[in-house]
Amino acid sequence: MRIVLPVLIAWALVPVDASARTVWRCLRDGTVSLSTAPEPGSQCSAQTLDDEAALLPNLWGSLGVFEGSLYRREQDGKRVYGTRELPGSVRLQAFTVTTPAYSAAHVGLGRIGKPRLDIYRREFKVAARKTGVDEAWLRSIAHAESAYDASAVSDKGAVGVMQLMPSVIGDYGVDDPASAAQSILAGARHLKSLETRYGGDRILVAAAYNAGIGAVAQYSGVPPYAETREYVAKVSALYARYRKAMGQTARPLQLEPAR
């Protein structure tokens, strides 16, 4: 079953002549939905799909098999279709979607320690505010990468709190990789760039942060490296713990379909 089925159903109900369509992929509170117009209250990005393409892209992410519903609503005087139930929506039909399989994360997490909120308070708050990256997520990466050690250097050449590789350091104009403030801000900017690239799918963001964008592209998902699988599992657990420690609702890295 094609992974943009709900949107194709919606298009079938609306006669149009264009060969390319715009679908909006919308994120809200850890859930993802598709819509024929931006959803009020959600963070939405436009995706252009070619009707004549042999294979339509995966707009959902790595959700496995899940069930949802297609809804119709009136918005700004127009009829809109989407997969999130919003006020005034009318449910049209149910659907089941199978998204492409991704490599499973390593089961054993090892010792990851307790969340630490007592270190670099200002630096993390500033970086989160400037980039819009969830501070709990940013701290999870720092915790997994260096345990907040500004002088840490990996055997692969990654340095600082966020363990930035030389290429990333150059991309974000870091003058002093050992500076916690510069490392954290550059790491946040890099995470924001990855979130944009992968449509908010933090499983892929974590994999790319660990193994690189090229590896994720090569394997069309989480690379089958033991280190990367363990890393994804580790930051997933840390993210839930940091959100809880910060008084927020625990949330997994995995996006969930909107209901």
Coordinates of C-alpha atoms in Angstrom, one line a residue:
M1 CA 0.0 0.0 0.0
R2 CA 1.4 3.4 -0.9
I3 CA 2.6 5.4 2.0
V4 CA 0.7 8.6 1.0
L5 CA -2.6 6.8 0.5
P6 CA -4.7 9.3 2.6
V7 CA -3.5 12.2 0.5
L8 CA -4.2 10.4 -2.8
I9 CA -7.7 9.6 -1.5
A10 CA -8.2 13.3 -0.8
W11 CA -6.9 14.2 -4.2
A12 CA -9.3 11.8 -5.8
L13 CA -12.2 13.7 -4.3
V14 CA -11.0 17.0 -5.6
P15 CA -10.7 17.4 -9.4
V16 CA -7.5 19.1 -10.4
D17 CA -5.4 19.3 -13.6
A18 CA -1.9 19.7 -12.2
S19 CA 0.5 16.8 -12.4
A20 CA 2.3 17.9 -9.2
R21 CA 0.6 18.3 -5.9
T22 CA 1.6 19.9 -2.6
V23 CA 1.1 18.0 0.6
W24 CA 1.7 19.5 4.0
R25 CA 3.5 17.3 6.6
C26 CA 2.5 18.7 10.0
L27 CA 4.0 18.1 13.4
R28 CA 2.4 18.7 16.8
D29 CA 3.2 17.3 20.3
G30 CA 5.2 14.4 18.9
T31 CA 2.6 13.4 16.3
V32 CA 2.7 13.6 12.5
S33 CA -0.1 14.1 10.0
L34 CA -0.6 14.9 6.3
S35 CA -2.9 17.6 5.0
T36 CA -3.8 19.4 1.8
A37 CA -3.3 22.7 3.6
P38 CA -1.2 23.8 6.6
E39 CA -2.9 22.8 9.9
P40 CA -3.6 25.6 12.4
G41 CA -1.5 25.1 15.5
S42 CA 1.0 22.7 13.9
Q43 CA 4.4 23.1 12.4
C44 CA 4.0 22.2 8.7
S45 CA 6.3 21.9 5.8
A46 CA 5.3 21.7 2.2
Q47 CA 6.1 18.6 0.1
T48 CA 5.7 18.5 -3.6
L49 CA 4.7 15.2 -5.1
D50 CA 4.7 14.2 -8.8
D51 CA 1.6 12.4 -9.9
E52 CA 3.6 10.6 -12.6
A53 CA 6.4 9.4 -10.3
A54 CA 6.9 5.6 -10.2
L55 CA 7.4 5.7 -6.5
L56 CA 6.0 8.3 -4.1
P57 CA 8.2 9.4 -1.2
N58 CA 7.7 8.4 2.4
L59 CA 6.2 11.4 4.2
W60 CA 5.4 9.6 7.4
G61 CA 8.8 8.5 8.6
S62 CA 9.7 5.2 10.3
L63 CA 6.3 4.4 11.8
G64 CA 6.0 0.7 10.8
V65 CA 2.3 -0.4 10.4
F66 CA -0.3 1.9 11.8
E67 CA -4.0 2.8 11.4
G68 CA -5.5 6.3 11.0
S69 CA -8.4 8.2 9.5
L70 CA -8.9 10.6 6.7
Y71 CA -10.9 13.8 7.7
R72 CA -12.5 16.6 5.8
R73 CA -12.7 20.2 7.2
E74 CA -13.5 23.7 6.0
Q75 CA -10.6 26.1 6.4
D76 CA -10.4 29.7 5.2
G77 CA -13.4 29.1 2.9
K78 CA -11.9 26.0 1.3
R79 CA -12.4 22.2 1.7
V80 CA -9.3 20.6 3.2
Y81 CA -8.4 17.0 3.7
G82 CA -6.0 15.6 6.4
T83 CA -5.2 12.8 8.8
R84 CA -5.6 14.7 12.0
E85 CA -8.9 15.2 13.7
L86 CA -9.4 19.0 14.2
P87 CA -12.4 21.0 15.4
G88 CA -15.1 20.7 12.8
S89 CA -13.6 17.8 11.0
V90 CA -15.7 15.1 9.4
R91 CA -14.3 11.6 9.4
L92 CA -14.4 10.1 5.9
Q93 CA -12.7 6.7 6.1
A94 CA -10.1 4.6 8.0
F95 CA -6.8 3.5 6.4
T96 CA -3.8 1.3 7.2
V97 CA -0.3 2.4 6.2
T98 CA 2.9 0.4 6.1
T99 CA 6.0 2.6 6.1
P100 CA 9.4 1.3 5.0
A101 CA 11.2 -0.9 7.6
Y102 CA 14.2 0.6 9.4
S103 CA 17.0 -1.1 11.3
A104 CA 16.0 -1.9 14.9
A105 CA 17.8 -0.2 17.6
H106 CA 20.1 -2.2 19.9
V107 CA 18.2 -3.6 22.9
G108 CA 20.9 -3.2 25.5
L109 CA 21.3 0.4 26.6
G110 CA 24.2 -0.1 29.0
R111 CA 24.7 2.5 31.8
I112 CA 23.5 5.9 30.7
G113 CA 23.3 7.6 34.1
K114 CA 20.8 10.1 35.5
P115 CA 19.8 13.3 33.8
R116 CA 22.0 16.3 34.7
L117 CA 20.4 19.7 34.7
D118 CA 23.0 21.4 36.9
I119 CA 25.6 22.0 34.2
Y120 CA 25.8 24.7 31.5
R121 CA 22.3 25.9 32.4
R122 CA 22.6 29.2 30.6
E123 CA 24.3 27.7 27.5
F124 CA 21.6 25.2 26.9
K125 CA 18.8 27.6 27.4
V126 CA 20.3 30.1 25.1
A127 CA 21.0 27.5 22.3
A128 CA 17.5 26.0 22.7
R129 CA 15.9 29.5 22.5
K130 CA 17.9 30.6 19.4
T131 CA 17.4 27.5 17.4
G132 CA 14.0 26.2 18.6
V133 CA 15.5 22.8 19.5
D134 CA 13.9 21.1 22.5
E135 CA 16.4 21.6 25.4
A136 CA 15.7 18.1 26.7
W137 CA 16.6 16.7 23.3
L138 CA 19.7 18.9 23.1
R139 CA 20.8 17.8 26.6
S140 CA 20.2 14.1 25.6
I141 CA 22.6 14.4 22.8
A142 CA 25.3 16.1 24.9
H143 CA 24.9 13.6 27.7
A144 CA 25.3 10.7 25.2
E145 CA 28.1 12.3 23.3
S146 CA 30.5 13.6 26.0
A147 CA 28.8 13.4 29.4
Y148 CA 29.1 17.2 29.3
D149 CA 33.0 17.1 29.1
A150 CA 34.1 20.2 27.1
S151 CA 37.6 18.8 26.7
A152 CA 36.4 15.4 25.3
V153 CA 38.0 14.2 22.1
S154 CA 36.9 11.0 20.3
D155 CA 39.2 8.6 18.4
K156 CA 37.4 9.9 15.3
G157 CA 38.3 13.5 15.9
A158 CA 35.0 14.7 17.4
V159 CA 35.5 17.4 20.0
G160 CA 33.7 19.3 22.8
V161 CA 30.5 19.0 24.7
M162 CA 28.5 18.1 21.5
Q163 CA 31.4 16.1 20.0
L164 CA 31.4 18.0 16.7
M165 CA 33.4 16.7 13.7
P166 CA 35.7 19.1 11.9
S167 CA 33.3 19.5 9.0
V168 CA 30.5 20.5 11.3
I169 CA 32.8 22.9 13.2
G170 CA 33.5 24.6 9.9
D171 CA 29.9 24.7 8.9
Y172 CA 28.9 26.7 12.0
G173 CA 31.9 28.9 12.4
V174 CA 33.1 27.5 15.7
D175 CA 36.3 29.4 16.7
D176 CA 37.0 27.4 19.9
P177 CA 35.7 23.8 19.9
A178 CA 36.5 23.5 23.6
S179 CA 34.1 26.3 24.4
A180 CA 31.0 24.8 25.9
A181 CA 28.9 27.8 24.7
Q182 CA 30.1 27.5 21.1
S183 CA 29.9 23.8 21.0
I184 CA 26.3 23.7 22.4
L185 CA 25.1 26.4 20.0
A186 CA 26.7 24.7 17.0
G187 CA 25.3 21.4 18.1
A188 CA 21.8 22.8 18.4
R189 CA 22.1 24.4 15.0
H190 CA 23.3 21.1 13.5
L191 CA 20.4 19.2 15.1
K192 CA 18.0 21.8 13.8
S193 CA 19.4 21.3 10.3
L194 CA 19.0 17.6 10.6
E195 CA 15.4 17.9 11.9
T196 CA 14.6 20.0 8.9
R197 CA 16.3 17.4 6.5
Y198 CA 14.4 14.5 8.1
G199 CA 11.1 16.1 8.6
G200 CA 11.3 16.0 12.4
D201 CA 12.0 12.3 12.6
R202 CA 14.5 12.2 15.5
I203 CA 15.3 8.6 15.0
L204 CA 17.0 9.6 11.7
V205 CA 18.4 12.7 13.3
A206 CA 20.1 10.7 16.0
A207 CA 21.4 8.2 13.4
A208 CA 22.8 11.0 11.2
Y209 CA 24.4 12.8 14.2
N210 CA 26.1 9.5 15.1
A211 CA 27.0 8.0 11.7
G212 CA 26.6 10.9 9.3
I213 CA 24.1 12.0 6.6
G214 CA 25.7 9.8 4.0
A215 CA 25.3 6.6 6.0
V216 CA 21.6 7.3 6.6
A217 CA 21.1 8.0 2.8
Q218 CA 23.1 4.8 1.9
Y219 CA 20.8 2.6 4.0
S220 CA 17.6 4.6 3.7
G221 CA 17.3 4.7 7.5
V222 CA 19.3 3.8 10.6
P223 CA 22.6 2.2 9.4
P224 CA 23.2 -1.4 10.5
Y225 CA 26.1 -0.4 12.7
A226 CA 26.1 -1.7 16.3
E227 CA 27.4 1.6 17.6
T228 CA 24.7 3.6 15.8
R229 CA 21.9 1.3 17.0
E230 CA 23.1 1.5 20.5
Y231 CA 23.4 5.3 20.2
V232 CA 19.8 5.7 18.9
A233 CA 18.5 3.5 21.8
K234 CA 20.6 5.5 24.3
V235 CA 19.5 8.9 23.3
S236 CA 15.9 7.7 23.1
A237 CA 16.0 6.6 26.7
L238 CA 17.8 9.8 27.7
Y239 CA 15.3 12.0 25.9
A240 CA 12.4 10.5 27.9
R241 CA 14.3 10.9 31.2
Y242 CA 15.3 14.5 30.5
R243 CA 11.8 15.5 29.6
K244 CA 10.5 14.0 32.8
A245 CA 13.3 15.6 34.9
M246 CA 12.4 19.0 33.3
G247 CA 8.7 18.5 34.3
Q248 CA 7.5 17.7 30.8
T249 CA 5.5 14.8 29.5
A250 CA 7.8 12.0 28.6
R251 CA 8.0 11.5 24.8
P252 CA 9.8 8.9 22.7
L253 CA 11.9 9.9 19.7
Q254 CA 9.5 8.0 17.5
L255 CA 6.8 10.2 15.9
E256 CA 3.3 8.9 16.3
P257 CA 0.5 9.2 13.8
A258 CA -2.1 11.9 14.7
R259 CA -5.6 10.7 15.6

